[in-house]
Amino acid sequence: QSALTQPPSASGSPGQSVTISCTGTSSDVGGYNYVSWYQQDPGKAPKLIIHEVSKRPSGVPTRFSGSKSGNTASLTVSGLQAEDEADYYCSSFAGSDNWVFGGGTKLTVL
Amino acid sequence: QVQLVDSGGGVVQPGGSLRLSCAASGFRFRKNNMHWVRQAPGKGLEWVALISSGGDRKYYADSVKGRLTISRDNSKNTLYLEMSSLKPDDTAVYYCVKDFNWAFEYWGQGALVTVSS
C-alpha cells in the first residue's frame, strides 16, 4: 500500500487538459511544500517535472503545472500531446528525513 | 551535463550481500545530498535512503533499516549502497538520485537487483 494515493489511470484526448490527484495527510503533503511530480516512460528512469508543489525545472514544457490544497496535490497537463503518455508519480517529503511516493498514474492519450 | 551511472546489480540468493555503485559527473558531487530510490518490477517507486553532502548524516526507509547502508566517497564522486541480509522483496531496480530542494532531480539509469534462490 502506497503512502500517497493516486488514481491508477487517467486519460484525455489530444489538446484536452487532464488533472491527476495525489492525496496524503497533514504529515506529508499537507505539512510541507515539498511535493514533486515525475514522468516515467516504459523502461526508463523517472524524470522530474514539478518540484516544490508548482515549480517547473528548466526544459519542462509550460503545459505541466502543479498545485496543492490541504492534503491533496494535483498535476495538470494542459494541451495534451501524444508524447505525454507515460506513468506519473507524486512524492512528498514526510518529515524526519523520510519521503513517500504515490502508487503512480498511467496517463493515456486517446 | 549531469550524469549518474549505476552499476553492481545482479542475482543474489536470499540472505546474501551486494554493493551498488553510482559514478557521478557534471555537477559538484561533494555539495549535494544524494538518494537511492528503488522500483520493484511492475510496481511504483520507493524511497530507500538519503546521505548528506558530507556523508555525516544518513537516513533510511524503515523497510531497509539495518540491512542497507548508504555511503559516499567525495574524492571519487561515487555513491554506494551496501546491501546485506537481502530478501526476495528487495528485488528491484535501484536508482541513484541527486537531490534538489527535497526533490529527486536527476536519476541514474538504474541497477537491477534480483534476490532469488
XYZ file of N, CA, C and O in Angstrom, chain A residues 3-4 23-32 70-72 92:
64
model
N 1.971 5.234 0.297
C 1.665 6.224 1.312
C 0.787 7.341 0.765
O -0.042 7.888 1.482
N 0.973 7.706 -0.506
C 0.158 8.730 -1.148
C -0.774 8.045 -2.148
O -0.385 7.091 -2.799
N -3.217 12.330 -2.958
C -3.747 12.619 -1.623
C -2.894 11.985 -0.542
O -2.609 10.786 -0.582
N -2.502 12.800 0.408
C -1.722 12.319 1.542
C -2.368 12.718 2.840
O -3.598 12.666 2.969
N -1.540 13.127 3.789
C -2.027 13.532 5.103
C -1.344 14.835 5.518
O -0.498 15.363 4.793
N -1.695 15.295 6.703
C -1.063 16.500 7.225
C 0.398 16.261 7.595
O 1.137 17.208 7.850
N 0.820 14.993 7.612
C 2.207 14.658 7.936
C 3.110 14.662 6.717
O 4.336 14.581 6.852
N 2.525 14.733 5.546
C 3.345 14.776 4.335
C 2.872 15.892 3.409
O 3.327 17.028 3.540
N 1.958 15.604 2.496
C 1.529 16.615 1.521
C 1.043 17.896 2.205
O 1.435 19.006 1.820
N 0.195 17.749 3.200
C -0.374 18.917 3.852
C 0.574 19.663 4.761
O 0.332 20.830 5.093
N 1.664 19.020 5.147
C 2.568 19.616 6.111
C 3.782 20.318 5.531
O 4.458 21.072 6.250
N 4.053 20.068 4.271
C 5.265 20.629 3.655
C 4.979 21.039 2.214
O 4.189 20.395 1.518
N -4.675 21.796 0.872
C -4.752 20.905 2.020
C -3.836 19.704 1.858
O -2.641 19.861 1.603
N -4.394 18.512 1.995
C -3.609 17.286 1.911
C -3.564 16.683 0.507
O -3.085 15.554 0.340
N -4.072 17.429 -0.481
C -4.100 16.912 -1.847
C -3.329 17.819 -2.801
O -3.574 19.017 -2.869
N 6.287 13.269 -1.750
C 6.295 14.333 -0.754
C 7.321 14.040 0.321
O 7.505 12.881 0.726
